[in-house]
Coordinates of C-alpha atoms in Angstrom, one line a residue:
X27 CA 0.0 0.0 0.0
X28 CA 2.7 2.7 0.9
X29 CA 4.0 2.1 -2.9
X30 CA 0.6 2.9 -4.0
X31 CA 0.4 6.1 -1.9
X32 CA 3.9 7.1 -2.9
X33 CA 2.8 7.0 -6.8
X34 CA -0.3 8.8 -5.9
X35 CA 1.5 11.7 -4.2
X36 CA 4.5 11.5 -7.0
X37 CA 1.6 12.0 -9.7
X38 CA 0.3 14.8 -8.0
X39 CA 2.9 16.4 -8.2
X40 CA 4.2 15.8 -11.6
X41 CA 0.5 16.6 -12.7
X42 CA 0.8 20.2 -11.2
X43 CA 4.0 21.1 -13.0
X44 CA 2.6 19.9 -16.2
X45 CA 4.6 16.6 -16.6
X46 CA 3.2 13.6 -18.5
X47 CA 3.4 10.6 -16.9
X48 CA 2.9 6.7 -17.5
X49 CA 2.4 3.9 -14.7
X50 CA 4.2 0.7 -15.4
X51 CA 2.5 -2.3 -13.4
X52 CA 3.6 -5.9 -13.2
X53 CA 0.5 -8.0 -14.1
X54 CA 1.8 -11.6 -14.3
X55 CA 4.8 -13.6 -13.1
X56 CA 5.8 -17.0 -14.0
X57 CA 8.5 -18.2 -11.9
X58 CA 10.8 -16.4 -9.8
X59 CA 11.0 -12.7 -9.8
X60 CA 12.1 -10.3 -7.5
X61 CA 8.7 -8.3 -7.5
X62 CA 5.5 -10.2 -7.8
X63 CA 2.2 -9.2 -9.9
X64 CA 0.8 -5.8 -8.4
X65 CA 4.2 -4.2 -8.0
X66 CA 4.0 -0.9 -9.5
X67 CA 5.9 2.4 -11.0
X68 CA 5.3 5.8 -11.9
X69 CA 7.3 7.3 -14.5
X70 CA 7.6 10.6 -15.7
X71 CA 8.8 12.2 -19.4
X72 CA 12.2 13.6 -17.4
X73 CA 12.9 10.5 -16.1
X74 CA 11.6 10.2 -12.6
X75 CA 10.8 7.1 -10.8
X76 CA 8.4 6.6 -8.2
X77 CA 7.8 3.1 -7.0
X78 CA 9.7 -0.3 -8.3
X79 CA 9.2 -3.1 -10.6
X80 CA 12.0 -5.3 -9.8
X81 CA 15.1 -5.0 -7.9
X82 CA 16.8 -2.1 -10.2
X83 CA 17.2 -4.2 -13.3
X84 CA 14.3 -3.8 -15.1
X85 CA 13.4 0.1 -14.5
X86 CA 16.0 1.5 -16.9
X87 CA 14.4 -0.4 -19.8
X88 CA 10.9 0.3 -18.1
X89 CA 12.2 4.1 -18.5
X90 CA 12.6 4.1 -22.3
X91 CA 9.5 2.4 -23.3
X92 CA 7.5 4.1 -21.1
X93 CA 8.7 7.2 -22.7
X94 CA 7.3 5.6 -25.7
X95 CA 4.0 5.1 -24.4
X96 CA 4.0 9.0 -23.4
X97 CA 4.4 9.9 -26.5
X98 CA 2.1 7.5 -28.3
X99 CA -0.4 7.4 -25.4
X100 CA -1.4 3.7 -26.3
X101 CA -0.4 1.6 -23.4
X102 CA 1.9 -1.3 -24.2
X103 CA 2.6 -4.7 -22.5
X104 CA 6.4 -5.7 -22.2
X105 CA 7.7 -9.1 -21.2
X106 CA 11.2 -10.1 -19.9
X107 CA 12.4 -13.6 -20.2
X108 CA 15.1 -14.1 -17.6
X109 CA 14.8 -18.0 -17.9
X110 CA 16.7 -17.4 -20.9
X111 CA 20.1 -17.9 -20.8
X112 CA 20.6 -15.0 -23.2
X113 CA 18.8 -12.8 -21.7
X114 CA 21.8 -10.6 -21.4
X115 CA 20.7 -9.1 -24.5
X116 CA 17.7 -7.4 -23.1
X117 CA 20.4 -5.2 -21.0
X118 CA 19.4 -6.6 -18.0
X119 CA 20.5 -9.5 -15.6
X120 CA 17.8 -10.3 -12.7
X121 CA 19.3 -13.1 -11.2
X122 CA 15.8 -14.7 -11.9
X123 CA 14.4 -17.6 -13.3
X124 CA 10.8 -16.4 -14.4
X125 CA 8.9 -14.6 -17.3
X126 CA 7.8 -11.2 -16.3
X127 CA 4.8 -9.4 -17.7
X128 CA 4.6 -5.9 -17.5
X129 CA 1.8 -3.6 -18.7
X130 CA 3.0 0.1 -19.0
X131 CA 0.2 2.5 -19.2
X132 CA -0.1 6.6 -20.1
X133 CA -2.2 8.5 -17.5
X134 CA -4.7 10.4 -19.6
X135 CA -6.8 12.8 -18.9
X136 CA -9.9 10.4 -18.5
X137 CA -11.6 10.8 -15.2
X138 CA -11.2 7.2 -14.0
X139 CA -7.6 6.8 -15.5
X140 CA -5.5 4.4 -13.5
X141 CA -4.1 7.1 -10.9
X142 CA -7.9 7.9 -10.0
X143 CA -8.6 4.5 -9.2
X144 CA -5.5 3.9 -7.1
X145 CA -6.6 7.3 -5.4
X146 CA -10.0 5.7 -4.2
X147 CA -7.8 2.9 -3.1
X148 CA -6.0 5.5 -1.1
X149 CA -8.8 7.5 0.7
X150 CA -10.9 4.3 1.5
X151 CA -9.1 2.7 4.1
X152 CA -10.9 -0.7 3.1
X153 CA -9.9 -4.0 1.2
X154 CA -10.5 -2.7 -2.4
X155 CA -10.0 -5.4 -5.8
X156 CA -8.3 -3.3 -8.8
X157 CA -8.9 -5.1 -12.1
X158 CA -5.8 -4.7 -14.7
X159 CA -6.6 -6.6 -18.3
X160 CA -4.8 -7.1 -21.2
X161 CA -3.7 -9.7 -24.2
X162 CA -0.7 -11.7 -24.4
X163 CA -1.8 -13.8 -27.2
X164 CA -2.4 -10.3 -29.4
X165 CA -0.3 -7.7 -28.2
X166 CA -1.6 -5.6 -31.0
X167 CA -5.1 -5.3 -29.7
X168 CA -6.7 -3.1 -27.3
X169 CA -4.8 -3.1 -23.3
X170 CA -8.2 -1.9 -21.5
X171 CA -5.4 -2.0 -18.5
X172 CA -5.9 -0.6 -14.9
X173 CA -10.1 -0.7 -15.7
X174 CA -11.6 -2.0 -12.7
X175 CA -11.8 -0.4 -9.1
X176 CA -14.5 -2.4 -6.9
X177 CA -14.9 -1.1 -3.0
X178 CA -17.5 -2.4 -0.5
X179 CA -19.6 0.4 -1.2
X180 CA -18.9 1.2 -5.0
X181 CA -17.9 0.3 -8.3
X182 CA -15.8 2.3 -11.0
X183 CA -14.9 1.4 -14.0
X184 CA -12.7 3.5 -16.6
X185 CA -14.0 2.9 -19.5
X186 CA -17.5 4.2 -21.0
X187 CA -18.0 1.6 -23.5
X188 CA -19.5 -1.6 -22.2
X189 CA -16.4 -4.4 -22.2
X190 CA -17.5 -7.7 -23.9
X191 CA -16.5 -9.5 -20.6
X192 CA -17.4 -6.8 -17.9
X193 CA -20.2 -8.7 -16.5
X194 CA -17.8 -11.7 -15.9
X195 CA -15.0 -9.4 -14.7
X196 CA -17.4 -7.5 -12.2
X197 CA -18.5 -10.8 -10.8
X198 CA -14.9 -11.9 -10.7
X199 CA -14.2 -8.9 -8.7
X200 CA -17.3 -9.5 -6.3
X201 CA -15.5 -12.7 -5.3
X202 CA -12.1 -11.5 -5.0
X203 CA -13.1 -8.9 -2.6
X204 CA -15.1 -11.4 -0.3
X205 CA -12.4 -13.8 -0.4
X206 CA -10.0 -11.6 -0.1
X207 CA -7.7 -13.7 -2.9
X208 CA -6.3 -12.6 -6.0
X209 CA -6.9 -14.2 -9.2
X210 CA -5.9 -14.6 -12.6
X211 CA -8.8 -15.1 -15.0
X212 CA -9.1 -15.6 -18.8
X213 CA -11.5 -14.3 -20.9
X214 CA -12.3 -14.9 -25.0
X215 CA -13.8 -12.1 -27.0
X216 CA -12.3 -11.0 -30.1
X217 CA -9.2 -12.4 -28.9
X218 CA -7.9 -14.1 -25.3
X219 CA -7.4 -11.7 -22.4
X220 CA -6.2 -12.2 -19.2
X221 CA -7.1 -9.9 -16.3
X222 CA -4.9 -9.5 -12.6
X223 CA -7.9 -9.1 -10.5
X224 CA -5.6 -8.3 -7.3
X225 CA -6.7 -7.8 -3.8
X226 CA -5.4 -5.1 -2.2
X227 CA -5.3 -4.6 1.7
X228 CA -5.8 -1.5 3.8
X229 CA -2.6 0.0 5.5
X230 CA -1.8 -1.4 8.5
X231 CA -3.3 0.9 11.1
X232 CA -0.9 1.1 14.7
X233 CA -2.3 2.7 17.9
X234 CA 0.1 2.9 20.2
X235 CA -0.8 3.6 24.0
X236 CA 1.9 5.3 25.7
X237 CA 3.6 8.7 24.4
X238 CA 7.1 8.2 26.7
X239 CA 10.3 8.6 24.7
X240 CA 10.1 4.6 23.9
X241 CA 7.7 5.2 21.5
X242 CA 9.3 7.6 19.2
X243 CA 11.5 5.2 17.5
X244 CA 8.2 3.2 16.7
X245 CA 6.6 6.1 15.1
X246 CA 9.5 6.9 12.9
X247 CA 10.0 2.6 11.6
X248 CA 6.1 2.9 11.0
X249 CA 6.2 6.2 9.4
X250 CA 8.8 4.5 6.8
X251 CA 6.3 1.6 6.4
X252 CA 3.7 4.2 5.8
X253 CA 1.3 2.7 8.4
X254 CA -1.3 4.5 9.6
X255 CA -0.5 6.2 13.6
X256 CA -2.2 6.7 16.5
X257 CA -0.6 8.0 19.8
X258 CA -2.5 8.1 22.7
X259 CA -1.9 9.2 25.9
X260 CA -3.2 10.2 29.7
X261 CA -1.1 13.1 30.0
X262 CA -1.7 16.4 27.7
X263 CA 2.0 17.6 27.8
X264 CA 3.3 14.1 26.3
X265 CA 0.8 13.2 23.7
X266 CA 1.9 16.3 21.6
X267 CA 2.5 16.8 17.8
X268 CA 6.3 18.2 18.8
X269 CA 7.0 14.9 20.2
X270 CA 5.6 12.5 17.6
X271 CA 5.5 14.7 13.9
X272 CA 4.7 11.5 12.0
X273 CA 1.6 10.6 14.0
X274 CA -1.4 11.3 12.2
X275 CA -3.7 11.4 15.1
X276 CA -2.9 11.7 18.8
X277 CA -5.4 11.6 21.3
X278 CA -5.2 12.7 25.0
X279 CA -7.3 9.9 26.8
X280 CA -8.9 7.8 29.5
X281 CA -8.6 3.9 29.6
X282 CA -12.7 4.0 29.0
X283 CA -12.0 6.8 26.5
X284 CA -9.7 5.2 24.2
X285 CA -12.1 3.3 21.9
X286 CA -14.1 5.5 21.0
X287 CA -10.9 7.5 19.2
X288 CA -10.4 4.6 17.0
X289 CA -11.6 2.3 14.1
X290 CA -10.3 -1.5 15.0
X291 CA -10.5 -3.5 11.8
X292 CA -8.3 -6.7 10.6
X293 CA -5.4 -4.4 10.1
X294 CA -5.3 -2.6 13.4
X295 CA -2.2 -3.1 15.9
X296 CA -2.3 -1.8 19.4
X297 CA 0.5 -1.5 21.6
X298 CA 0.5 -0.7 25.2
X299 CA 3.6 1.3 26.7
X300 CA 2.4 3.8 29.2
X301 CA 4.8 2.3 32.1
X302 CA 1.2 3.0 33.7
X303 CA 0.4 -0.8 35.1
X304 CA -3.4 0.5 36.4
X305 CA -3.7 2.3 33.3
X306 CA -3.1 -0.5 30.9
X307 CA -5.1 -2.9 33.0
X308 CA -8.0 -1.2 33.0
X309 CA -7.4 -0.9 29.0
X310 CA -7.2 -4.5 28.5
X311 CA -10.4 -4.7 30.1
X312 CA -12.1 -2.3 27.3
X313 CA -10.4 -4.1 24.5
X314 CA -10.7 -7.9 25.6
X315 CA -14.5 -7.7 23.8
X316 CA -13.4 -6.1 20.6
X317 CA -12.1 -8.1 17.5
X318 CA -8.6 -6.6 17.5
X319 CA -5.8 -8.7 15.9
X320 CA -3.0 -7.4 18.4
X321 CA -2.8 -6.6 21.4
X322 CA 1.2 -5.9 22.2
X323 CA 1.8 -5.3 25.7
X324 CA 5.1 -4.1 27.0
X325 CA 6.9 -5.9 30.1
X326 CA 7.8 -8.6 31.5
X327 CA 5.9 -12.0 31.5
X328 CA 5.3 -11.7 35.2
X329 CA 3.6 -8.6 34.5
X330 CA 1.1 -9.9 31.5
X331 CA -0.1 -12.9 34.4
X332 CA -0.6 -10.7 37.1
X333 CA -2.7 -8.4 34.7
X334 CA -4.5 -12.0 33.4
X335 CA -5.2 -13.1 36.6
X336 CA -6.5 -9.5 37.9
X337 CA -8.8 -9.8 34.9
X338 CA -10.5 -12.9 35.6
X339 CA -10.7 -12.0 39.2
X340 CA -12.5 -9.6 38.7
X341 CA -15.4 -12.2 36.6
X342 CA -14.1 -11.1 33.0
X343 CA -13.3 -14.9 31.4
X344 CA -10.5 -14.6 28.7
X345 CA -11.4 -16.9 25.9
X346 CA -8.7 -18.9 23.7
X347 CA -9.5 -16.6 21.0
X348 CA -8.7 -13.6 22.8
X349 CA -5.3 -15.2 24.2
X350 CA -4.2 -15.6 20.9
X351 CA -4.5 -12.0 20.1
X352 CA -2.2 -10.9 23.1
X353 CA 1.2 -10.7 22.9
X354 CA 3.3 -9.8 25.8
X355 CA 6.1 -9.6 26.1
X356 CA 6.0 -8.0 23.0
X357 CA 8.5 -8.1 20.1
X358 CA 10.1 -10.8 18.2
X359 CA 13.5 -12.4 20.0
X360 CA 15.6 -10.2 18.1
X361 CA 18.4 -10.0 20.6
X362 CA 17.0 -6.3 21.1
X363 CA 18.5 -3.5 23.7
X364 CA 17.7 -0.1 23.7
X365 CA 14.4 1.4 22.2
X366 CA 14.9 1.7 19.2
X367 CA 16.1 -2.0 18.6
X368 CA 12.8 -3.2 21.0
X369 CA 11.0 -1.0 18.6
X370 CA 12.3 -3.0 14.7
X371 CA 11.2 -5.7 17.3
X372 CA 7.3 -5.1 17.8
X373 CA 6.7 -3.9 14.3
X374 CA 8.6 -7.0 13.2
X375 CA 6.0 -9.3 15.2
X376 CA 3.3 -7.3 14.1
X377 CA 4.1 -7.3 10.7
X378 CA 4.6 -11.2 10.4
X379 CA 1.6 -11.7 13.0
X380 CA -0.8 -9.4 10.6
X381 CA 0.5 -11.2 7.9
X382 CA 0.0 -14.7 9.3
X383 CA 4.0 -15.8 9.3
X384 CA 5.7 -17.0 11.9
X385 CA 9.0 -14.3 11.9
X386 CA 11.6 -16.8 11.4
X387 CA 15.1 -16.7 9.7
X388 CA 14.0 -17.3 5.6
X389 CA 17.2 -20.1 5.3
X390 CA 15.0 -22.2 7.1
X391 CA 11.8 -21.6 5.0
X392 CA 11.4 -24.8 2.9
X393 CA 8.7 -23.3 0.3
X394 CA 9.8 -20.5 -1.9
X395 CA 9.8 -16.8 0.0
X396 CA 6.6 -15.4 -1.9
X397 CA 4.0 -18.5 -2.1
X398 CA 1.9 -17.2 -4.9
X399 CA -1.9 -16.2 -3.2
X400 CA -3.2 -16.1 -6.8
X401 CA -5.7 -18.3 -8.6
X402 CA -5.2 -19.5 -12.2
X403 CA -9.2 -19.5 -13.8
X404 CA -11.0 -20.0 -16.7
X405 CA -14.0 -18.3 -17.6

């Protein structure tokens, strides 16, 4: 998501000096690639980059046919073969073993070009599908491209004439979001297209209870991640914008007071660092009834069972369910000192705990790093 809001920003401001620009989009990957399908990259005609498409080999290629599709405006789709052993010829050496399909698009002036529909994947916070199609078996026919943008509560789509498949791509898209699963799907019409109908998730939204000086280095690693950040806090002259400039909200508040400043959905991370041990108790009692994915709590162990134990004592059961959303101590065994190491440490664990992994060292990992999400179907 924070590549997406990059581009979107970089656009914006290309777009108000007057530059054209094109967005190069990785739509299918067979094999091993550095960046899987959805990676993206803006480009503009002077040459700047905004995003990635692979790990630096690929973009100066990217550069000069995007500059072709600028001046064209007629988006084209451009494939690297790095299972060839020749592939040296392309100028490029990736280290790879896959075929990499890349749709390079110009941003018109249409009002649902593909920059619009990545900005209402931007302001809506949700899980959003974004439908890209085009043809590898006729590379000289129409690339409808980026065409698709399907929320919970609406559905765009970029071009006014009525797509032979849209009524099969729209119902695609109704099932992606629900599953919450991409998928490749194939459709015939006067010639084969394929469509990335890719799931996108909301950014990863961090609340973090506590404004001491611990909790600076955790704004800054989020800020980087381009996570979404709360502070809150008890005390007035701690929870301030001075302290914590990459917050975008920070609240002054009551344990009893604290949910009603936020939004808890399947991407929201709270972490509890006030050093305030009546505080944070009577916080986990607000929060043990909500649905929140993570619950971090700074301390000791000893500390976490005492605040367990006064919990149930007090006739509040704690269901397996809700165990398995607290995590205290907090952090991945990282080895970590200090607070800014403790810090990489939390957003670590929340990171692979948010993304169901289990954290561990990837020479161990018997399955290839990215295990493809993405369903191969025939319509």
């Amino acid at each position: 998501m924070k590549e997406i809001i990059d581009i979107v920003a970089a656009y914006d401001e290309a777009h108000a000096l007057g530059k054209k620009t094109a967005l190069a989009t990785v739509v299918l990957v067979e094999g091993s690639a550095y960046r899987r399908a959805g990676a993206r990259m803006l480009i503009t005609e002077d040459g700047q980059l905004t995003g990635a498409i692979s790990g630096g080999c690929l973009e100066g290629d990217a550069l000069r046919k995007a500059r072709l599709v600028i001046l064209q405006q007629q988006p084209l789709l451009v494939t690297y073969d790095t299972t060839d052993d020749d592939d040296a010829k392309l100028g490029v050496g990736l280290g790879c073993n896959g075929i990499i399909h890349i749709l390079i698009e110009p941003i018109t002036s249409d009002i649902n070009n593909p920059i619009s529909l990545l900005k209402n994947i931007v302001s809506n916070g949700q899980h959003v599908v974004l439908a890209t199609v085009f043809s590898i078996k006729d590379r000289k026919a129409a690339q409808p491209g980026t065409c698709l943008c399907l929320t919970e509560d609406k559905l765009t789509i970029s071009h006014s004439e009525h797509l032979p498949y849209q009524v099969a791509l729209v119902s695609d898209a109704e099932r992606v979001l629900e599953e919450q699963r991409s998928e490749i799907r194939f459709y015939q019409a006067d010639t084969e297209y394929t469509a990335f109908v890719e799931h996108i998730k909301p950014v990863i939204s961090l609340v973090i209870v506590g404004a001491g000086n611990d909790a600076i280095p955790l704004t800054r690693i989020a800020a980087v991640l381009g996570w979404n950040i709360t502070v809150i806090d008890g005390r007035p002259n701690y929870a301030v914008k001075q302290r914590f400039p990459f917050a975008q909200n920070i609240v002054t508040a009551k344990p009893a007071e604290v949910l009603s400043h936020i939004k808890i959905g399947d991407r929201t991370a709270m972490v509890m660092m006030t050093h305030n041990y009546n505080y944070e108790i009577a916080l986990l009692k607000e929060l043990l009834p909500t649905s929140l994915p993570y619950i971090g709590i700074l301390g000791p162990k000893k500390k976490l069972e005492r605040m367990l134990a006064e919990v149930e004592h007090a006739g509040i059961s704690i269901s397996e369910a809700q165990m398995n959303n607290i995590y205290g101590p907090v952090g991945l065994d990282l080895g970590a000192e200090g607070a800014e190491e403790i810090a990489l440490s939390i957003m670590s664990e929340i990171k692979a705990v948010l993304s169901a992994r289990q954290g561990y060292s990837l020479k161990y990992k018997p399955a290839p790093i990215h295990i493809s999400n993405l369903q191969y179907l025939v319509k």
